[in-house]
PDB file of C-alpha atoms in Angstrom:
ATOM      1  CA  UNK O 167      22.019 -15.979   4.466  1.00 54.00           C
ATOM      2  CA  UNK O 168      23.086 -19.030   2.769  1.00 68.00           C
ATOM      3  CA  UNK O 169      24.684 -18.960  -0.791  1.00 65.00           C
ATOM      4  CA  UNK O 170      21.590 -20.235  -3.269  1.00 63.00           C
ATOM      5  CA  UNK O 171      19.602 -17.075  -1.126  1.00 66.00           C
ATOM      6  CA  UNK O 172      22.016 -14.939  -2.060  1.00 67.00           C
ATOM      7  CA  UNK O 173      22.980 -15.995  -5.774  1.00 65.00           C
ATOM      8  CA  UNK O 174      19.041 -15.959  -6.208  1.00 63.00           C
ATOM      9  CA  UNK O 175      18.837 -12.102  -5.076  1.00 64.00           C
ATOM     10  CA  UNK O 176      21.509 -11.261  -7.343  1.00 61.00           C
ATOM     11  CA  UNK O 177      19.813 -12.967 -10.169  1.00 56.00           C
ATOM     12  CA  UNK O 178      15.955 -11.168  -8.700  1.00 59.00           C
ATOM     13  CA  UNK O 179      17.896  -7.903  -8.536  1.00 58.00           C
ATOM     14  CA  UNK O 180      19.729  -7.794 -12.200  1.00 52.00           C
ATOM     15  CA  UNK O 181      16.283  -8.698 -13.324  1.00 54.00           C
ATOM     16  CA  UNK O 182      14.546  -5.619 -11.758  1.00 56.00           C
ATOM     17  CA  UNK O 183      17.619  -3.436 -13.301  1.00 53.00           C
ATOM     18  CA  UNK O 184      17.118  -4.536 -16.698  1.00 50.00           C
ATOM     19  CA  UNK O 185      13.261  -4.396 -16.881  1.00 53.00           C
ATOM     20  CA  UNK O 186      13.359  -0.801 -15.258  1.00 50.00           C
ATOM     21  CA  UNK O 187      16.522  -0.095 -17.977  1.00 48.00           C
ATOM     22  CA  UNK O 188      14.668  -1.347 -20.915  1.00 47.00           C
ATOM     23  CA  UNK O 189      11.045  -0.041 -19.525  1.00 45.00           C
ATOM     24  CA  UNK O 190      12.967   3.562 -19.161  1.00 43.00           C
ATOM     25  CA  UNK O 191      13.196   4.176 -23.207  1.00 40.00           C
ATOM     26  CA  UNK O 192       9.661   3.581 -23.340  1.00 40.00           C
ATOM     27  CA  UNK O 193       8.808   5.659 -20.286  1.00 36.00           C
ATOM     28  CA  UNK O 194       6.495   7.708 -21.648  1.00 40.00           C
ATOM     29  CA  UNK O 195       3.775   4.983 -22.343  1.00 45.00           C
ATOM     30  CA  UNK O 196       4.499   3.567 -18.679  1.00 47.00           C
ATOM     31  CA  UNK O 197       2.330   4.534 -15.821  1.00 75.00           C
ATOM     32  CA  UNK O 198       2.760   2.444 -13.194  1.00 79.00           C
ATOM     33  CA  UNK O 199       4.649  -0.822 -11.220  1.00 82.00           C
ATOM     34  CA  UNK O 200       2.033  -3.767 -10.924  1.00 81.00           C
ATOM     35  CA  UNK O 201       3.041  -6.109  -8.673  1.00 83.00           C
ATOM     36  CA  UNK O 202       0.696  -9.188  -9.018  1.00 84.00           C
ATOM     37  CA  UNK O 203       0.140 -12.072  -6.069  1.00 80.00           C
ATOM     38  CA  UNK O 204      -0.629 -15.624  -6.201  1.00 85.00           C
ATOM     39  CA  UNK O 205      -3.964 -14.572  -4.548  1.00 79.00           C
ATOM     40  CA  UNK O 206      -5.084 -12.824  -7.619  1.00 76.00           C
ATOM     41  CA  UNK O 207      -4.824  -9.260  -6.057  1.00 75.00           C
ATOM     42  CA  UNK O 208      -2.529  -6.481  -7.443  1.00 74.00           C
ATOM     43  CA  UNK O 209      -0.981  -3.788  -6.087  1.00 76.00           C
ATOM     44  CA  UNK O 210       0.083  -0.491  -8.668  1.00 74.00           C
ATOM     45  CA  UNK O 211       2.511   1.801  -8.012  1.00 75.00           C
ATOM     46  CA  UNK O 212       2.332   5.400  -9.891  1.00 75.00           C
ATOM     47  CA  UNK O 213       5.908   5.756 -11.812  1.00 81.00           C
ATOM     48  CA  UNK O 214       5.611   9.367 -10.860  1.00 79.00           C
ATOM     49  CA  UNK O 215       6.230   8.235  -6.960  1.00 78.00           C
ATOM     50  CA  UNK O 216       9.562   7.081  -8.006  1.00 85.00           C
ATOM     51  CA  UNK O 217       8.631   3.348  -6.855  1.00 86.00           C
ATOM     52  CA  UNK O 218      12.425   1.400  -6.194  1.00 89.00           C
ATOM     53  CA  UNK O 219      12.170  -2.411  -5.563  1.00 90.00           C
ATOM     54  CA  UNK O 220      14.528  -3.914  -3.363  1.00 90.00           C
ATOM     55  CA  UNK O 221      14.887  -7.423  -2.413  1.00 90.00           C
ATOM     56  CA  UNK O 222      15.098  -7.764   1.958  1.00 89.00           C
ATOM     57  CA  UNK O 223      15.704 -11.315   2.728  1.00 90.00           C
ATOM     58  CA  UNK O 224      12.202 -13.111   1.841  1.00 91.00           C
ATOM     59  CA  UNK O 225      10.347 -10.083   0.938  1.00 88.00           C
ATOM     60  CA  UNK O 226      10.111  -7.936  -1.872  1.00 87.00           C
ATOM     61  CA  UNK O 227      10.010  -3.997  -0.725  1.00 87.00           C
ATOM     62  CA  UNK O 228       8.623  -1.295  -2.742  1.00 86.00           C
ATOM     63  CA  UNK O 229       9.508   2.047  -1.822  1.00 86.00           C
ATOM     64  CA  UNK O 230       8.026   4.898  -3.068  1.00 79.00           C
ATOM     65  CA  UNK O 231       7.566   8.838  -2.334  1.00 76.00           C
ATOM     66  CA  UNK O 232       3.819   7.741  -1.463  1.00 67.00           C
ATOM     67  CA  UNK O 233       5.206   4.931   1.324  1.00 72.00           C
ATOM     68  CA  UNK O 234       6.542   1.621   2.369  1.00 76.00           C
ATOM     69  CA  UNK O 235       4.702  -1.835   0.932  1.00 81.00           C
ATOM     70  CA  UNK O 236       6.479  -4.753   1.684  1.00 83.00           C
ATOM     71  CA  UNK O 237       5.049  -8.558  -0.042  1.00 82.00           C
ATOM     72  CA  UNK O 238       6.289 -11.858   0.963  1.00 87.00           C
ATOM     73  CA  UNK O 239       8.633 -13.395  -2.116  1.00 89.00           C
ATOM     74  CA  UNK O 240       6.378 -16.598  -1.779  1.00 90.00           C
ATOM     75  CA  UNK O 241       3.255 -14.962  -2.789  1.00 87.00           C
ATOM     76  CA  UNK O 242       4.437 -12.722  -5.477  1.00 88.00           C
ATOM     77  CA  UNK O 243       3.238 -13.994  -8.568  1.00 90.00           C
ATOM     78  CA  UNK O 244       5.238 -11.320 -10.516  1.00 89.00           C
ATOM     79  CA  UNK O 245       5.474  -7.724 -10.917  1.00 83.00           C
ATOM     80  CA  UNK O 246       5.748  -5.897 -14.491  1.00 84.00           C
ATOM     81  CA  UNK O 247       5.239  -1.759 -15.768  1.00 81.00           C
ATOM     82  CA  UNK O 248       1.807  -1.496 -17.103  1.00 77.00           C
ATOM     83  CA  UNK O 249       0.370   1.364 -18.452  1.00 74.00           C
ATOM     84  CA  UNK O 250      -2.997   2.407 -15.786  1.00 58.00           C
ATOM     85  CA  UNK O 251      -5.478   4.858 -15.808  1.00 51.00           C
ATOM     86  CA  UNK O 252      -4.153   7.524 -13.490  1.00 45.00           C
ATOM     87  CA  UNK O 253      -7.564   8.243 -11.849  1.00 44.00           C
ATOM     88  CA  UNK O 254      -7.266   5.072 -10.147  1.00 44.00           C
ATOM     89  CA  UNK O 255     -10.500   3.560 -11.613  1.00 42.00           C
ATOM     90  CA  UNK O 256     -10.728   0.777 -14.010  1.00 43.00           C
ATOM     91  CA  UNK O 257     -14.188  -0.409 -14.573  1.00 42.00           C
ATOM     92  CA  UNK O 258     -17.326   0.829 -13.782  1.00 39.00           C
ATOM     93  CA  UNK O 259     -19.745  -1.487 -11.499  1.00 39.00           C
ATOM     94  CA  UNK O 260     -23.305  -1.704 -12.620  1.00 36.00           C
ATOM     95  CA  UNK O 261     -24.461  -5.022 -11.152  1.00 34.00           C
ATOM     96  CA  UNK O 262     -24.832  -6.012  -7.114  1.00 37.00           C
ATOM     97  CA  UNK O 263     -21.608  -6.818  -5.616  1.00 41.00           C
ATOM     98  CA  UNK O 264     -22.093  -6.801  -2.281  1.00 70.00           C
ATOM     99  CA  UNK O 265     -20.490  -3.041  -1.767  1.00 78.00           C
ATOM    100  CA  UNK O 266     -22.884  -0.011  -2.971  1.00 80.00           C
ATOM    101  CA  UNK O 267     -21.473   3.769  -2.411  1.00 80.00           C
ATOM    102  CA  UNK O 268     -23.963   6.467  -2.755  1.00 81.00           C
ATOM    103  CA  UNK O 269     -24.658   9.616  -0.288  1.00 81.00           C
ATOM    104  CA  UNK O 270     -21.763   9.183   2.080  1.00 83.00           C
ATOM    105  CA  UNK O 271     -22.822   5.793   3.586  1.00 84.00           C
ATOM    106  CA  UNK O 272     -21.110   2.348   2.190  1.00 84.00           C
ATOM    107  CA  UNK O 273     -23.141  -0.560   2.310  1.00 82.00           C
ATOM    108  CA  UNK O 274     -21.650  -3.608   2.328  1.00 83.00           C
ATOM    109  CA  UNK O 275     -24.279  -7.097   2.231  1.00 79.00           C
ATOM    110  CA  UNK O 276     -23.812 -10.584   2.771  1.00 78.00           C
ATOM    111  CA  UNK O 277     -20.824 -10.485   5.457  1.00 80.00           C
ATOM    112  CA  UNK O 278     -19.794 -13.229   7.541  1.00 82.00           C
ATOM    113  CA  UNK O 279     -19.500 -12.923  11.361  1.00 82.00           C
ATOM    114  CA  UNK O 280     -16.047 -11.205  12.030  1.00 84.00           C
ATOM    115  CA  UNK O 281     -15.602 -10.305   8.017  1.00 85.00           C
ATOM    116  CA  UNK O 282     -13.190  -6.864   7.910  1.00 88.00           C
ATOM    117  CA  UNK O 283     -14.304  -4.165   6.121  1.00 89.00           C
ATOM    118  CA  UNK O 284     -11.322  -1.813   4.878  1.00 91.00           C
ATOM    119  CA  UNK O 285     -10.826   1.259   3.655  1.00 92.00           C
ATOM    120  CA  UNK O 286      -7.523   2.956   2.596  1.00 92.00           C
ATOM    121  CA  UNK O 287      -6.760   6.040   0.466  1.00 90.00           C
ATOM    122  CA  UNK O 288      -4.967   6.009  -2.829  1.00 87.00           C
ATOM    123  CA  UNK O 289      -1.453   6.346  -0.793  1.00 88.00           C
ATOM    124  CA  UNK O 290      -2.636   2.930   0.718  1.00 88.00           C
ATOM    125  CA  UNK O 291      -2.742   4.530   4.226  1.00 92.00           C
ATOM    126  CA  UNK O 292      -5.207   2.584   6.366  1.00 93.00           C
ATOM    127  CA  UNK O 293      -8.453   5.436   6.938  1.00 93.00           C
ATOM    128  CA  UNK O 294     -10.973   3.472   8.430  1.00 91.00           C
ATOM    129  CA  UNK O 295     -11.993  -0.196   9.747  1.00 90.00           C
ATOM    130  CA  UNK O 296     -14.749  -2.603  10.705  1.00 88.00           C
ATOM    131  CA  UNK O 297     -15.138  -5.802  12.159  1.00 85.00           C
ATOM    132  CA  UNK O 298     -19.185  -7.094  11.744  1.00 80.00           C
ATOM    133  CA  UNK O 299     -20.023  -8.592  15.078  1.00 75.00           C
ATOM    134  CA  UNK O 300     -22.722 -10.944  13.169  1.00 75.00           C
ATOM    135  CA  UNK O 301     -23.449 -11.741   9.694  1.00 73.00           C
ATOM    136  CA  UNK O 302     -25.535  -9.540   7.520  1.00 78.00           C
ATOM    137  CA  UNK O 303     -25.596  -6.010   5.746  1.00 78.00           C
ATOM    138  CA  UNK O 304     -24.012  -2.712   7.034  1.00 79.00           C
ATOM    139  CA  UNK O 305     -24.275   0.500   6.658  1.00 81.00           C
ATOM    140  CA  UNK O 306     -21.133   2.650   7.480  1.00 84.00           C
ATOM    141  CA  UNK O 307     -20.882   6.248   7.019  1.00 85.00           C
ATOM    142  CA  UNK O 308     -18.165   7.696   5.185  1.00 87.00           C
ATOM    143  CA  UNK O 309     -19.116  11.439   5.535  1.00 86.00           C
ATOM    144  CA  UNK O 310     -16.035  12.046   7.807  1.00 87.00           C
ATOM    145  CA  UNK O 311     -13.718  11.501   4.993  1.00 89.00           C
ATOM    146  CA  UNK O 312     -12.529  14.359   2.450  1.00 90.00           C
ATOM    147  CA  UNK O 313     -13.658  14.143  -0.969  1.00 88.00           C
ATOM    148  CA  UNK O 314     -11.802  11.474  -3.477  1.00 87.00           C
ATOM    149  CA  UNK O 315     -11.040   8.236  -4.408  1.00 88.00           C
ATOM    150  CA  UNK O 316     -10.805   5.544  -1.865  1.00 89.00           C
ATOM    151  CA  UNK O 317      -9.910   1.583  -2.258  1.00 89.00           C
ATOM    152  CA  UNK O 318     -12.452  -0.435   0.346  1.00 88.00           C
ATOM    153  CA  UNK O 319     -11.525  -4.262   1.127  1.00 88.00           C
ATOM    154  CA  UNK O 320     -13.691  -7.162   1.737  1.00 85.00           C
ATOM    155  CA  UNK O 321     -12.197 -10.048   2.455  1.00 76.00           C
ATOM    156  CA  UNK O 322     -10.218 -10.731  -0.463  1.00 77.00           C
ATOM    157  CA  UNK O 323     -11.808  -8.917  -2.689  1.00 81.00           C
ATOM    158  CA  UNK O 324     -11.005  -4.619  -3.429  1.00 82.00           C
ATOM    159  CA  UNK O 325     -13.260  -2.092  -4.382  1.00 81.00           C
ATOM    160  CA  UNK O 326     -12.525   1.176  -5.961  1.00 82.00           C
ATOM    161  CA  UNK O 327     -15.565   4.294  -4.861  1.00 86.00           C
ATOM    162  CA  UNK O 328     -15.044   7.952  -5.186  1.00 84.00           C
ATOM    163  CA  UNK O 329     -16.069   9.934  -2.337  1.00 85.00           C
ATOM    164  CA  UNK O 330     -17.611  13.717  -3.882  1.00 82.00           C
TER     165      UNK O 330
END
């Protein structure tokens, strides 16, 4: 590792120390880790996992008691403490999206040939996955799955549904 990749891990690193020093008098009104990408997704990590950052070469690690996540430093937009409904769910859909949850079976519209459907549980553990052989609507039964909240991802784009 060259000397400007080192000096500017030092200088990542001191930063993560003093946001999580000066977050930690405030604890109580911080819920979770949000680490934002270029790509406009987010990732949030519950402060009750005990998330640590560390800084491995090019990529930014989060380690927590709920797993692993690892991001590439180039698409990290930033990552900051935000305070996030513990539930997991932020806003409630009431118009079309393309994804509609109701009686066990996920239906997911408008895909493009080879479009991935995803869906992980709350500790980000991969559960299930689909690849659409041609473009159109699916129907995919969920009924397998134990009862709870679930994060399903469509190209780009993530979904929260909660499986009773």
């Amino acid at each position: 590792m060259d000397m400007l990749s080192t000096k500017l891990n030092n200088v990542l690193a001191l930063l993560v120390f003093l946001t999580v020093f000066c977050v930690g008098t405030r604890a109580a009104q911080v819920e979770t880790l949000v680490v934002k990408l270029k790509n406009g997704s987010e990732t949030a990590f519950f402060l009750k996992d005990k998330p640590q950052v560390k800084f491995e070469g090019t990529n930014l690690k989060v380690t927590s008691s709920a797993g692993d996540t690892t991001f590439a430093l180039a698409d990290v937009l930033q990552f900051t403490y935000d305070k996030r409904d513990t539930s997991g769910i932020n806003e409630t859909v009431t118009e079309p999206t393309g994804v509609i949850f109701k009686d066990d079976v996920l239906v997911v519209s408008q895909l493009k040939v080879n479009a991935v459907v995803s869906v992980y549980g709350l500790d980000g553990i991969l559960v299930r996955q689909w690849k659409a052989p041609h473009a159109g609507t699916f129907r995919l039964s969920l009924s397998e799955l134990p009862s709870g909240l679930y994060l399903v991802k469509v190209d780009n784009i993530t979904y929260k549904i909660m499986k009773r």
